[in-house]
Amino acid sequence: MVSTDGSTFFGDIRSHERVALPFREYLDMVLSPGEHNDHFYLAQVPICVKDSTEKPPLASLESEISLPEFLDEDAVSNINLWMSSTSSRSSIHYDPYHNVLGVVTGQKKVTLWPPDAAPYLYPKPLYGEASNHSEVNFVEPDYQKYPRFRDASKHSRVLVVDAGSAVFIPEGWFHQVDSAALTIAVNFWWASKQSCAFDTPMDAYYLRRILVSLLDAEKVNKQQLPMQFTYIVLQRSMLGWNPHVDVEIDLDDVQGAEDLTVNSLSPLETKQLHVILSCVAVAVNNGNCEDDPIASVFLNTSPRSLRRIFLTMVTTFPRSLEALVLHALSPVAAELLTKQFEEMDSIASEASQAEFYKRFYSVFDDSSVAMAALLDRKEAFASKALDSVMEKFLGCKLH
């Protein structure tokens, strides 16, 4: 290949030109000083290609290569030669094979990232010609366009591979390789057992399972919450609330709940109730509260206190509770509210929670409408989370 970007070779075919050249001529160019050989790179030239009817360009070298003892000869799909005329750099990418990269002469520096570091590396869209490469120009990264790349190095491991040594690069691991001048290397590719299980009628099912797993993780990722919630996690400990300690408080005590009034609440609970009522009033008048304070309340309040606030609203502000669920919840707030309900369910008895839900939904003319509103907003939140998964791991968006 001849690079149009100096000594750096990016995955996009627009950045380099493939040149047909006899191996002897290439060696003559490399060994003869001159400006014309500054950015030539012999990349992935096949020595052996399993199941190919065509003879590989460098098949004559196969007899000179000993297969590593731990490799099954029948499993190896490709053996390739790599040679840099001067120092060179490859872009960040992954391969769909297990890989052993051995250095014959010279030196390579290999930076590795595990597959789950993909969000920091911005993989190219799946529909692109170089979808296994990173979008980021790692030589001069645009942090404004790719802000997560600032943290990419925290998830990497750097290995120096000298002549006579080799490195194992697992399938799907991102890697970027720097080669010293006149470095020659040979690599061996073979498919993993997991890859061999693909290309079956189960692929569509596996795709859905994988996306659901990534989506579930993304929904609890702090990055899905607005930035103003970052401080709230710290505030919880300052306020002395710990969800694991809160179990000691008896949530089953719903006696007299029908008599709960604002005066029954603690000062903090009263403040949180005021925030909810204020935002409901704004929402009813077709307005929007900045910074989503209702979601902040749900994140910043213990399950016990939130249940007391809701029971107070049932007896004192029933129409506001109705408007809260039907009109004032953002997708984030709906997700947080249902998480609070789940925490209540895990702490209180089944009978106690059944009584709570009976009172909570009693303010609605049709409880199914309230449940549908919650589900609609939860699904809107999940849709945004899926967009984030698609962008981080697949390099594209649904919306």
XYZ file of C-alpha atoms in Angstrom:
399
model
C 0.000 0.000 0.000
C 1.025 3.596 -0.564
C -0.341 5.978 2.070
C -1.673 9.462 1.316
C -1.463 10.281 5.052
C 2.263 9.950 5.519
C 3.417 7.003 7.602
C -0.025 6.391 9.128
C -2.289 3.842 7.418
C -5.988 4.266 8.136
C -8.664 1.686 7.393
C -10.527 3.925 4.952
C -9.417 2.926 1.448
C -9.571 6.618 0.479
C -6.425 7.228 2.528
C -4.171 4.769 0.717
C -3.596 3.205 -2.654
C -3.062 -0.478 -3.325
C -0.196 -1.027 -5.715
C 0.484 -4.273 -7.605
C 4.205 -4.863 -7.332
C 6.448 -7.948 -7.621
C 7.960 -8.833 -4.243
C 11.504 -8.527 -5.624
C 10.819 -4.973 -6.814
C 9.404 -4.049 -3.431
C 12.535 -5.355 -1.700
C 14.721 -3.378 -4.103
C 12.761 -0.198 -3.292
C 12.981 -0.799 0.453
C 16.699 -1.493 0.392
C 17.497 1.377 -1.998
C 17.511 4.815 -0.363
C 15.254 7.397 -1.945
C 12.186 9.472 -1.332
C 9.940 7.183 -3.377
C 9.907 4.470 -0.686
C 9.058 6.697 2.279
C 5.483 5.514 2.741
C 5.295 2.044 1.227
C 3.836 -0.664 3.457
C 3.507 -4.338 2.669
C 0.274 -5.191 4.487
C -1.487 -8.520 4.937
C 0.089 -10.249 1.972
C -1.140 -13.874 1.999
C 1.345 -16.674 2.448
C -1.333 -19.277 3.070
C -5.117 -19.023 2.651
C -7.152 -22.014 3.755
C -9.924 -23.218 1.420
C -8.742 -20.910 -1.387
C -8.452 -22.248 -4.925
C -6.006 -19.499 -5.883
C -2.325 -19.661 -5.074
C -1.373 -16.956 -2.506
C 1.157 -14.327 -3.706
C 3.839 -15.463 -1.237
C 3.017 -19.179 -1.096
C 6.700 -19.963 -1.621
C 7.445 -18.678 1.894
C 5.138 -21.175 3.630
C 7.854 -23.819 3.860
C 10.027 -21.326 5.775
C 7.426 -20.811 8.504
C 6.906 -23.049 11.530
C 3.433 -23.078 13.010
C 3.333 -22.268 16.753
C 2.959 -25.503 18.738
C -0.289 -24.442 20.401
C -2.049 -23.866 17.064
C -4.027 -26.524 15.255
C -2.864 -26.583 11.641
C -6.383 -27.371 10.441
C -7.813 -24.381 12.350
C -5.477 -21.724 10.896
C -7.256 -19.866 8.094
C -4.607 -17.346 7.015
C -0.872 -16.721 7.310
C 0.199 -13.226 6.208
C 3.384 -11.230 5.796
C 3.733 -7.610 6.964
C 6.688 -5.372 6.173
C 7.284 -1.666 6.723
C 9.925 0.176 4.740
C 10.117 2.976 7.327
C 8.443 3.515 10.678
C 4.678 3.283 10.212
C 1.424 3.264 12.168
C -1.858 1.430 11.641
C -5.238 2.817 12.617
C -7.241 1.474 15.575
C -9.226 -1.569 14.458
C -10.269 -5.096 15.352
C -10.226 -8.339 13.363
C -12.882 -11.083 13.211
C -10.256 -13.723 14.005
C -7.904 -14.747 16.779
C -4.464 -13.495 15.858
C -0.869 -14.343 16.733
C 1.467 -11.630 15.472
C 5.154 -12.597 15.450
C 7.989 -10.177 14.712
C 10.800 -11.570 12.540
C 12.985 -8.462 12.580
C 12.517 -4.937 13.906
C 9.987 -4.014 16.573
C 6.265 -3.369 16.949
C 4.396 -1.541 19.698
C 0.878 -2.917 20.048
C -1.845 -1.051 21.940
C -4.806 -3.267 22.884
C -8.361 -2.458 23.953
C -11.003 -5.047 24.968
C -14.236 -5.185 22.930
C -16.228 -3.354 25.619
C -14.002 -0.300 25.146
C -15.758 0.328 21.805
C -17.690 3.390 23.093
C -14.383 5.187 23.717
C -13.038 4.333 20.251
C -16.026 5.304 18.057
C -16.159 2.365 15.606
C -17.167 3.224 12.067
C -20.766 2.471 10.993
C -21.525 -1.151 10.200
C -22.592 -0.237 6.678
C -19.175 1.269 5.875
C -16.332 -0.401 3.985
C -14.048 -0.252 7.035
C -16.567 -0.955 9.795
C -13.938 -2.687 11.952
C -11.915 0.539 12.216
C -12.190 3.499 14.576
C -13.512 6.847 13.330
C -10.899 8.700 15.381
C -7.693 10.020 13.882
C -5.603 8.929 16.866
C -2.617 10.988 15.676
C -4.569 14.266 15.937
C -7.820 13.386 17.740
C -10.739 15.817 17.561
C -11.897 15.692 21.193
C -14.790 17.992 20.488
C -16.196 15.492 17.999
C -15.052 12.393 19.922
C -15.038 13.415 23.620
C -15.013 9.857 25.020
C -11.693 9.188 23.260
C -9.991 11.248 26.009
C -10.478 8.242 28.300
C -9.518 5.573 25.745
C -5.989 5.147 27.110
C -7.387 4.224 30.554
C -8.798 1.033 29.021
C -5.734 0.074 26.969
C -2.680 -2.106 27.413
C 0.581 -1.378 25.560
C 2.967 -4.195 24.607
C 6.348 -3.962 22.887
C 7.070 -6.932 20.621
C 10.715 -7.418 19.642
C 12.222 -9.712 17.030
C 11.683 -13.344 17.988
C 8.607 -12.527 20.123
C 4.901 -12.677 19.411
C 1.647 -11.286 20.805
C -1.785 -12.900 20.935
C -4.601 -10.536 19.897
C -7.986 -12.111 20.682
C -10.830 -11.866 18.216
C -12.700 -8.571 18.493
C -9.997 -6.779 20.497
C -9.185 -3.339 19.133
C -5.527 -2.752 18.446
C -3.233 -0.102 17.015
C 0.255 -1.033 15.854
C 3.388 1.112 15.515
C 6.181 -0.485 13.506
C 9.835 0.526 13.613
C 11.743 1.039 10.371
C 12.302 -2.122 8.356
C 10.120 -4.356 10.516
C 9.033 -7.730 9.171
C 6.257 -9.740 10.822
C 4.153 -12.823 10.190
C 0.686 -13.360 11.610
C -1.661 -16.318 11.937
C -5.450 -15.945 11.880
C -7.998 -18.535 12.981
C -11.685 -18.399 13.817
C -12.857 -18.639 17.425
C -15.391 -21.247 18.532
C -17.898 -18.425 19.052
C -17.504 -17.234 15.454
C -17.977 -20.763 14.166
C -21.387 -20.797 15.865
C -22.564 -17.859 13.729
C -23.947 -17.941 10.209
C -26.816 -20.114 11.388
C -30.602 -19.628 11.697
C -29.908 -18.538 15.307
C -28.060 -15.345 14.264
C -31.141 -13.107 14.513
C -31.865 -14.420 18.010
C -28.245 -13.951 19.141
C -28.332 -10.380 17.791
C -31.418 -9.564 19.849
C -29.958 -11.171 22.983
C -26.722 -9.196 22.628
C -28.521 -5.901 22.003
C -30.816 -6.472 24.993
C -27.775 -7.135 27.191
C -26.057 -3.922 26.014
C -29.311 -1.994 26.368
C -29.857 -3.138 29.959
C -26.345 -2.006 30.847
C -26.816 1.328 29.078
C -30.079 2.086 30.881
C -28.302 2.044 34.239
C -25.257 3.856 32.910
C -24.874 7.289 34.507
C -24.207 8.737 31.071
C -27.878 8.220 30.236
C -28.876 10.631 33.021
C -28.629 14.381 32.475
C -25.373 15.891 33.667
C -27.055 17.697 36.564
C -27.696 14.347 38.278
C -24.000 13.644 38.738
C -23.879 15.480 42.063
C -27.003 13.750 43.384
C -25.254 10.416 43.844
C -22.845 12.165 46.203
C -25.699 13.971 47.938
C -27.362 10.671 48.821
C -24.462 9.695 51.087
C -24.366 13.206 52.572
C -28.058 12.928 53.412
C -27.368 9.636 55.163
C -29.499 7.452 52.894
C -28.245 4.086 51.809
C -30.663 1.778 49.927
C -29.175 -1.245 51.676
C -29.594 0.276 55.135
C -33.121 1.496 54.342
C -34.371 -2.071 54.556
C -34.222 -1.776 58.311
C -37.048 0.782 58.235
C -40.443 -0.877 58.334
C -42.137 -0.146 55.021
C -44.976 -2.456 55.991
C -46.334 0.148 58.384
C -49.150 1.652 56.333
C -51.463 2.099 59.277
C -52.975 5.570 59.224
C -51.658 6.233 55.741
C -55.063 7.647 54.857
C -54.413 10.361 57.467
C -51.041 11.418 56.044
C -50.851 15.167 55.477
C -48.097 17.604 54.640
C -47.561 18.095 58.373
C -46.764 14.392 58.691
C -43.758 14.695 56.401
C -40.192 15.483 57.365
C -38.730 18.848 56.252
C -36.850 17.140 53.408
C -39.940 15.207 52.293
C -41.955 18.450 52.363
C -39.335 20.121 50.180
C -39.407 17.246 47.692
C -43.222 17.349 47.595
C -43.086 21.083 46.857
C -40.732 20.457 43.925
C -43.099 17.845 42.494
C -46.190 20.045 42.877
C -44.435 23.043 41.306
C -43.343 21.048 38.269
C -46.784 19.481 37.869
C -48.301 22.973 37.815
C -45.856 24.020 35.094
C -46.545 20.871 33.055
C -50.328 21.299 33.277
C -49.866 24.752 31.768
C -47.870 23.266 28.868
C -44.537 24.381 30.243
C -41.280 22.574 30.965
C -39.185 22.600 34.126
C -35.507 23.053 33.403
C -33.057 20.351 34.543
C -35.834 17.805 35.168
C -36.210 18.357 38.965
C -38.818 15.583 39.272
C -36.255 13.039 38.121
C -33.857 14.626 40.599
C -36.381 14.048 43.393
C -36.853 10.403 42.427
C -33.085 9.845 42.333
C -32.464 11.722 45.567
C -35.228 10.245 47.751
C -35.334 6.942 49.621
C -38.117 4.475 48.735
C -39.708 4.950 52.180
C -39.812 8.760 51.877
C -41.080 8.648 48.299
C -43.873 6.306 49.301
C -44.865 8.674 52.128
C -44.881 11.589 49.678
C -47.117 9.687 47.254
C -49.538 8.620 50.003
C -49.731 12.263 51.119
C -50.553 13.248 47.540
C -53.266 10.557 47.421
C -55.059 12.120 50.408
C -54.240 15.814 49.870
C -53.305 16.374 46.217
C -54.936 13.547 44.223
C -55.325 15.560 41.009
C -51.681 16.616 41.163
C -50.613 12.992 41.502
C -52.758 12.152 38.480
C -51.234 15.007 36.464
C -47.730 13.991 37.565
C -48.039 10.546 36.006
C -50.081 11.548 32.961
C -48.391 14.827 32.002
C -45.261 15.737 33.974
C -42.937 12.733 33.829
C -39.980 12.837 31.479
C -38.657 9.528 30.091
C -35.793 9.662 32.620
C -38.195 10.371 35.498
C -40.457 7.482 34.462
C -37.478 5.111 34.414
C -36.334 6.301 37.842
C -39.852 6.075 39.270
C -40.256 2.462 38.216
C -36.830 1.698 39.694
C -38.078 3.202 42.962
C -41.177 1.001 42.794
C -38.918 -2.017 42.312
C -36.875 -1.036 45.389
C -40.080 -0.674 47.409
C -41.181 -4.123 46.212
C -37.902 -5.648 47.390
C -38.128 -4.055 50.852
C -41.820 -4.198 51.769
C -44.083 -7.215 52.032
C -46.291 -8.192 49.108
C -49.450 -7.292 51.057
C -48.087 -3.877 51.991
C -47.115 -3.046 48.419
C -50.474 -4.263 47.109
C -52.167 -1.815 49.479
C -49.828 0.985 48.402
C -50.469 0.421 44.693
C -54.215 0.224 45.336
C -54.134 3.688 46.920
C -51.675 5.109 44.392
C -53.784 4.117 41.376
C -57.077 5.045 43.069
C -56.615 8.681 41.992
C -56.984 7.704 38.315
C -60.332 7.233 36.603
C -58.678 4.419 34.654
C -55.529 2.912 36.182
C -54.632 1.283 32.852
C -54.171 4.753 31.327
C -51.684 5.643 34.069
C -49.778 2.400 33.559
C -49.735 2.997 29.799
C -48.350 6.513 30.320
C -45.558 5.146 32.504
C -44.738 2.420 30.002
C -44.748 4.860 27.057
C -42.201 7.082 28.801
C -40.102 4.123 29.934
C -39.988 2.919 26.339
C -38.998 6.407 25.199
C -36.108 6.260 27.672
C -35.152 2.790 26.425
C -35.277 4.052 22.827
C -32.776 6.792 23.672
C -30.597 4.244 25.437
C -30.720 1.992 22.363
C -29.700 4.958 20.208
C -26.705 5.366 22.504
C -25.835 1.659 22.245
C -26.041 1.808 18.446
C -23.817 4.887 18.326
C -21.254 3.622 20.829
C -20.906 0.041 19.619
C -22.099 0.085 15.992
C -21.288 3.629 14.900
C -24.831 4.483 13.774
C -28.147 5.782 15.154
C -31.744 4.689 14.784
C -33.222 8.188 15.000
